Amino acid sequence: MAPGAFAGLKHLQSLGLGHNKLAGAATLDPALFADLKRLETLALNHNALTGPLDPALFAQLHKLTLLNLDSNRLSGPLDRALFVGLGSLSELRLGLNQLEELCAEQFAGAPNLVELHLNDNRIAHIDPSAFKGLPNIRKIWLTNNRLTRIDPELLGELEQLDFIGLGQNQVGSVDRRRFSRRLTIVDT
């Protein structure tokens, strides 16, 4: 997409670019969305985006509440800076990609996340502090990944968490004593 493709659309609140042929990381210029200061919903799902995405790509989208990156080809560790400044983001969709790991404080730049979709990736390792800085997170989908264990520290500070999907992984057991009593763990 050409830089400035959305210039002048300063009142735009929703942008759907899903189900296109956007391919590679270079397709999305770091300044592509810079003028969209009122954007609340951005759908980039069902494309062929690969990583790493430029950390500046979403930096100006302070009002963004939903970012859908499902069904792309994102791989490797995501740059933590990719989500910095997304203080209004409540739902992040990263399912159906090729992510293999989650780094420390991976999503701390989006402290108001409520739902996090990481299903159908290749995640085999999650740093124990990957979800640190997410006090409002309520639902995490990790179904159909390559997890073999859940570190007890991973979910310990997530007091609002009431659902985690762990089905279709190879997790042997989960020590439920470390988690909130209201947490529903779906492991089938």
Tab-separated table of N, CA and C in Angstrom, residues 18-20 22 44-49 68-74 93-98 119-121:
chain	number	residue	atom	x	y	z
A	18	GLY	N	-9.161	-6.757	5.502
A	18	GLY	CA	-9.077	-8.204	5.547
A	18	GLY	C	-9.417	-8.832	4.205
A	19	HIS	N	-8.976	-10.081	4.038
A	19	HIS	CA	-9.259	-10.860	2.827
A	19	HIS	C	-8.743	-10.161	1.573
A	20	ASN	N	-7.511	-9.687	1.659
A	20	ASN	CA	-6.849	-9.076	0.512
A	20	ASN	C	-5.574	-9.842	0.223
A	22	LEU	N	-2.445	-8.503	0.848
A	22	LEU	CA	-1.341	-7.805	1.478
A	22	LEU	C	-0.319	-8.852	1.903
A	44	LEU	N	-6.881	-6.494	9.578
A	44	LEU	CA	-5.864	-6.876	8.603
A	44	LEU	C	-5.820	-8.393	8.461
A	45	ASN	N	-6.888	-9.036	8.860
A	45	ASN	CA	-6.960	-10.499	8.868
A	45	ASN	C	-7.053	-11.074	7.457
A	46	HIS	N	-6.688	-12.341	7.344
A	46	HIS	CA	-6.760	-13.084	6.082
A	46	HIS	C	-5.989	-12.391	4.964
A	47	ASN	N	-4.726	-12.103	5.261
A	47	ASN	CA	-3.802	-11.618	4.260
A	47	ASN	C	-2.584	-12.537	4.305
A	48	ALA	N	-1.468	-12.077	3.836
A	48	ALA	CA	-0.247	-12.880	3.881
A	48	ALA	C	0.881	-12.080	4.523
A	49	LEU	N	0.528	-11.332	5.568
A	49	LEU	CA	1.519	-10.519	6.254
A	49	LEU	C	2.507	-11.406	6.991
A	68	ASN	N	-7.225	-6.758	14.465
A	68	ASN	CA	-7.377	-8.130	14.000
A	68	ASN	C	-6.271	-8.455	12.999
A	69	LEU	N	-5.356	-9.307	13.435
A	69	LEU	CA	-4.263	-9.788	12.589
A	69	LEU	C	-4.362	-11.293	12.387
A	70	ASP	N	-5.536	-11.870	12.619
A	70	ASP	CA	-5.761	-13.305	12.419
A	70	ASP	C	-5.439	-13.715	10.985
A	71	SER	N	-5.067	-14.969	10.824
A	71	SER	CA	-4.915	-15.603	9.512
A	71	SER	C	-3.956	-14.867	8.589
A	72	ASN	N	-2.760	-14.661	9.101
A	72	ASN	CA	-1.664	-14.135	8.299
A	72	ASN	C	-0.514	-15.133	8.405
A	73	ARG	N	0.682	-14.679	8.186
A	73	ARG	CA	1.857	-15.549	8.295
A	73	ARG	C	2.881	-14.945	9.252
A	74	LEU	N	2.392	-14.276	10.277
A	74	LEU	CA	3.287	-13.655	11.246
A	74	LEU	C	4.051	-14.737	11.998
A	93	ARG	N	-6.310	-9.839	18.127
A	93	ARG	CA	-6.469	-11.137	17.473
A	93	ARG	C	-5.217	-11.475	16.678
A	94	LEU	N	-4.509	-12.494	17.140
A	94	LEU	CA	-3.286	-12.958	16.485
A	94	LEU	C	-3.369	-14.446	16.164
A	95	GLY	N	-4.567	-14.994	16.130
A	95	GLY	CA	-4.743	-16.410	15.861
A	95	GLY	C	-4.427	-16.755	14.413
A	96	LEU	N	-4.177	-18.040	14.181
A	96	LEU	CA	-3.944	-18.561	12.836
A	96	LEU	C	-2.771	-17.881	12.148
A	97	ASN	N	-1.669	-17.780	12.888
A	97	ASN	CA	-0.416	-17.279	12.356
A	97	ASN	C	0.643	-18.343	12.580
A	98	GLN	N	1.893	-17.952	12.610
A	98	GLN	CA	2.986	-18.907	12.800
A	98	GLN	C	3.899	-18.486	13.960
A	119	ASN	N	-4.685	-18.397	19.450
A	119	ASN	CA	-4.980	-19.764	19.048
A	119	ASN	C	-4.391	-20.085	17.667
A	120	ASP	N	-4.164	-21.368	17.436
A	120	ASP	CA	-3.742	-21.879	16.125
A	120	ASP	C	-2.462	-21.232	15.621
A	121	ASN	N	-1.465	-21.218	16.480
A	121	ASN	CA	-0.126	-20.791	16.109
A	121	ASN	C	0.809	-21.970	16.327
